Amino acid sequence: GVVVLYGSETGCAQEVAERIGREAQRRNIAVKAVQPMDAFTIDELVREDLAIFVCSTTGQGDPPANMKSSWRRLIQKSYPRLPSLAFSVFGLGDSSYAEFNFVAKKLHNRLVQLGAQCLLHRRLGDDQDEGGMDKELALWMAELWPALAQTLPEEQRARVVADPPASLLPAVCEVLFQ
């Protein structure tokens, strides 16, 4: 299964990560977790085969609060190599800032440096684009599903739905009126 980890300051990256998790489920791709990077035990990344990272940049090129400690651990020289990990990174940013998608770029480069295999080259969403970040996200996600499917064992790959029906997934919450 895939882990979807995010770093989000305002909730946008979290929303995208949750969308990726739901879409993977609709396509019969097992999702182990969708959570902030700091909620995931980052040293456990060495035991994972597949990871999708979604992150924004805050301040002057800083990681969001909910991925700061994971980022500090990842950049340590003592962090173990990740030869069995296949990954992709989607960054959310605004090109009017000097440090546009700085965290996504640095995360991608660090994972490669640690020996992880790039499943799909990083994609950088830009608020300044005519279609907003959704344009890049749609392009990236269209490439993501076939790339993820190729990493699965043959019997699981056969169950992946390339173009799922527009059916609803089970609700993530329940609203009660009194």
CSV table of C-alpha atoms in Angstrom, one decimal:
chain,number,residue,atom,x,y,z
A,1,GLY,CA,0.0,0.0,0.0
A,2,VAL,CA,0.9,3.6,-0.3
A,3,VAL,CA,1.4,6.2,2.4
A,4,VAL,CA,0.4,9.8,1.6
A,5,LEU,CA,2.3,12.3,3.8
A,6,TYR,CA,1.7,16.0,3.8
A,7,GLY,CA,3.1,19.3,5.2
A,8,SER,CA,0.4,21.9,5.3
A,9,GLU,CA,0.2,25.3,6.9
A,10,THR,CA,-3.3,26.5,5.8
A,11,GLY,CA,-4.9,23.1,5.0
A,12,CYS,CA,-4.5,23.2,1.2
A,13,ALA,CA,-1.8,20.5,1.1
A,14,GLN,CA,-3.8,18.4,3.5
A,15,GLU,CA,-6.9,18.7,1.3
A,16,VAL,CA,-4.8,17.6,-1.7
A,17,ALA,CA,-3.3,14.6,0.2
A,18,GLU,CA,-6.8,13.5,1.4
A,19,ARG,CA,-8.0,13.8,-2.2
A,20,ILE,CA,-5.1,11.6,-3.4
A,21,GLY,CA,-6.0,9.0,-0.7
A,22,ARG,CA,-9.6,8.9,-1.6
A,23,GLU,CA,-8.9,8.7,-5.3
A,24,ALA,CA,-6.4,5.8,-4.7
A,25,GLN,CA,-9.2,3.9,-2.8
A,26,ARG,CA,-11.6,4.4,-5.7
A,27,ARG,CA,-9.0,2.8,-8.0
A,28,ASN,CA,-8.5,-0.2,-5.6
A,29,ILE,CA,-5.0,1.0,-4.6
A,30,ALA,CA,-4.4,0.2,-0.9
A,31,VAL,CA,-3.7,3.3,1.2
A,32,LYS,CA,-1.9,2.7,4.5
A,33,ALA,CA,-2.1,6.2,5.8
A,34,VAL,CA,-2.9,9.8,4.9
A,35,GLN,CA,-1.4,12.0,7.6
A,36,PRO,CA,0.9,14.9,8.3
A,37,MET,CA,4.6,14.1,8.0
A,38,ASP,CA,5.1,14.7,11.7
A,39,ALA,CA,2.4,12.3,12.7
A,40,PHE,CA,4.2,9.6,10.8
A,41,THR,CA,7.3,8.0,12.4
A,42,ILE,CA,9.7,9.3,9.8
A,43,ASP,CA,12.3,6.7,10.6
A,44,GLU,CA,9.8,4.1,9.5
A,45,LEU,CA,10.1,5.4,5.9
A,46,VAL,CA,12.8,2.8,5.4
A,47,ARG,CA,10.1,0.1,5.7
A,48,GLU,CA,7.8,1.6,3.1
A,49,ASP,CA,7.7,0.8,-0.6
A,50,LEU,CA,5.5,3.6,-1.8
A,51,ALA,CA,5.1,7.2,-0.6
A,52,ILE,CA,3.4,10.3,-2.0
A,53,PHE,CA,4.4,13.6,-0.5
A,54,VAL,CA,2.3,16.8,-0.7
A,55,CYS,CA,3.7,19.9,0.7
A,56,SER,CA,3.6,23.7,0.7
A,57,THR,CA,6.2,26.2,1.6
A,58,THR,CA,5.7,28.9,4.3
A,59,GLY,CA,7.6,32.0,5.3
A,60,GLN,CA,11.0,32.4,3.6
A,61,GLY,CA,11.2,28.8,2.2
A,62,ASP,CA,10.3,27.1,5.5
A,63,PRO,CA,8.5,23.7,5.8
A,64,PRO,CA,5.0,23.9,7.3
A,65,ALA,CA,4.7,23.4,11.1
A,66,ASN,CA,3.4,19.8,10.7
A,67,MET,CA,6.4,18.6,8.9
A,68,LYS,CA,9.3,20.5,10.6
A,69,SER,CA,10.6,17.8,12.9
A,70,SER,CA,10.4,15.2,10.1
A,71,TRP,CA,12.3,17.5,7.8
A,72,ARG,CA,15.0,18.1,10.4
A,73,ARG,CA,15.4,14.3,10.8
A,74,LEU,CA,15.4,13.7,7.0
A,75,ILE,CA,18.3,16.1,6.4
A,76,GLN,CA,20.5,14.6,9.1
A,77,LYS,CA,23.6,12.8,7.8
A,78,SER,CA,22.7,9.8,9.9
A,79,TYR,CA,19.3,9.3,8.2
A,80,PRO,CA,19.3,5.8,6.6
A,81,ARG,CA,19.2,5.2,2.9
A,82,LEU,CA,15.9,4.5,1.2
A,83,PRO,CA,16.7,2.1,-1.7
A,84,SER,CA,13.3,0.3,-1.5
A,85,LEU,CA,11.2,3.5,-1.5
A,86,ALA,CA,9.4,4.7,-4.7
A,87,PHE,CA,8.0,8.2,-4.3
A,88,SER,CA,6.6,11.3,-5.9
A,89,VAL,CA,6.2,14.8,-4.6
A,90,PHE,CA,3.6,17.4,-5.4
A,91,GLY,CA,4.3,21.0,-4.2
A,92,LEU,CA,1.8,23.7,-3.6
A,93,GLY,CA,3.1,27.2,-4.1
A,94,ASP,CA,2.8,30.7,-5.5
A,95,SER,CA,5.5,31.8,-8.0
A,96,SER,CA,5.1,35.4,-6.9
A,97,TYR,CA,7.3,34.4,-3.9
A,98,ALA,CA,11.1,34.1,-4.3
A,99,GLU,CA,11.1,30.7,-2.5
A,100,PHE,CA,8.5,29.2,-4.9
A,101,ASN,CA,7.8,25.5,-3.9
A,102,PHE,CA,11.2,25.5,-2.1
A,103,VAL,CA,10.2,22.7,0.3
A,104,ALA,CA,8.9,20.4,-2.4
A,105,LYS,CA,12.1,20.8,-4.4
A,106,LYS,CA,14.3,20.2,-1.4
A,107,LEU,CA,12.3,17.2,-0.3
A,108,HIS,CA,12.4,15.6,-3.8
A,109,ASN,CA,16.2,16.2,-4.0
A,110,ARG,CA,16.8,14.8,-0.5
A,111,LEU,CA,14.8,11.6,-1.2
A,112,VAL,CA,16.8,11.0,-4.4
A,113,GLN,CA,20.0,11.7,-2.5
A,114,LEU,CA,18.9,9.0,0.0
A,115,GLY,CA,18.6,6.5,-2.8
A,116,ALA,CA,14.8,6.5,-3.1
A,117,GLN,CA,13.4,5.8,-6.6
A,118,CYS,CA,11.5,8.6,-8.3
A,119,LEU,CA,8.1,7.1,-9.3
A,120,LEU,CA,7.0,10.2,-11.0
A,121,HIS,CA,9.0,13.5,-11.3
A,122,ARG,CA,7.9,16.1,-8.8
A,123,ARG,CA,5.1,18.5,-10.0
A,124,LEU,CA,4.8,22.1,-8.7
A,125,GLY,CA,1.4,23.6,-8.5
A,126,ASP,CA,1.3,27.4,-8.9
A,127,ASP,CA,-1.5,29.7,-7.6
A,128,GLN,CA,-0.5,32.2,-10.3
A,129,ASP,CA,-1.4,29.8,-13.1
A,130,GLU,CA,-4.5,30.6,-15.0
A,131,GLY,CA,-6.1,27.3,-13.8
A,132,GLY,CA,-4.5,27.6,-10.4
A,133,MET,CA,-2.9,24.7,-8.8
A,134,ASP,CA,-5.6,22.4,-9.9
A,135,LYS,CA,-4.3,22.4,-13.5
A,136,GLU,CA,-0.9,20.9,-12.5
A,137,LEU,CA,-2.5,18.6,-9.9
A,138,ALA,CA,-4.8,17.1,-12.5
A,139,LEU,CA,-1.9,16.5,-14.9
A,140,TRP,CA,0.2,15.0,-12.2
A,141,MET,CA,-2.6,12.7,-10.9
A,142,ALA,CA,-3.4,11.5,-14.4
A,143,GLU,CA,0.3,10.2,-14.5
A,144,LEU,CA,0.3,9.0,-10.9
A,145,TRP,CA,-2.3,6.2,-11.1
A,146,PRO,CA,-0.6,4.2,-14.0
A,147,ALA,CA,2.8,4.8,-12.3
A,148,LEU,CA,1.5,3.5,-9.0
A,149,ALA,CA,-0.2,0.5,-10.6
A,150,GLN,CA,3.1,-0.5,-12.2
A,151,THR,CA,4.8,-0.8,-8.8
A,152,LEU,CA,2.2,-3.4,-7.6
A,153,PRO,CA,2.4,-7.2,-7.8
A,154,GLU,CA,0.7,-8.6,-10.9
A,155,GLU,CA,-2.4,-9.9,-9.0
A,156,GLN,CA,-3.0,-6.4,-7.4
A,157,ARG,CA,-2.3,-4.6,-10.6
A,158,ALA,CA,-5.1,-6.5,-12.3
A,159,ARG,CA,-7.5,-5.1,-9.7
A,160,VAL,CA,-6.5,-1.4,-10.2
A,161,VAL,CA,-9.3,0.5,-11.8
A,162,ALA,CA,-7.9,2.8,-14.5
A,163,ASP,CA,-11.0,5.0,-14.8
A,164,PRO,CA,-13.3,4.4,-11.9
A,165,PRO,CA,-17.0,5.3,-12.1
A,166,ALA,CA,-18.0,8.5,-10.4
A,167,SER,CA,-19.3,6.6,-7.4
A,168,LEU,CA,-19.1,7.9,-3.9
A,169,LEU,CA,-16.8,6.6,-1.3
A,170,PRO,CA,-18.1,5.9,2.2
A,171,ALA,CA,-18.6,9.2,4.2
A,172,VAL,CA,-15.7,10.4,6.3
A,173,CYS,CA,-18.0,12.0,8.8
A,174,GLU,CA,-21.6,12.0,9.9
A,175,VAL,CA,-23.7,15.1,10.5
A,176,LEU,CA,-26.4,14.8,13.1
A,177,PHE,CA,-29.2,17.3,13.5
A,178,GLN,CA,-31.0,17.6,16.8
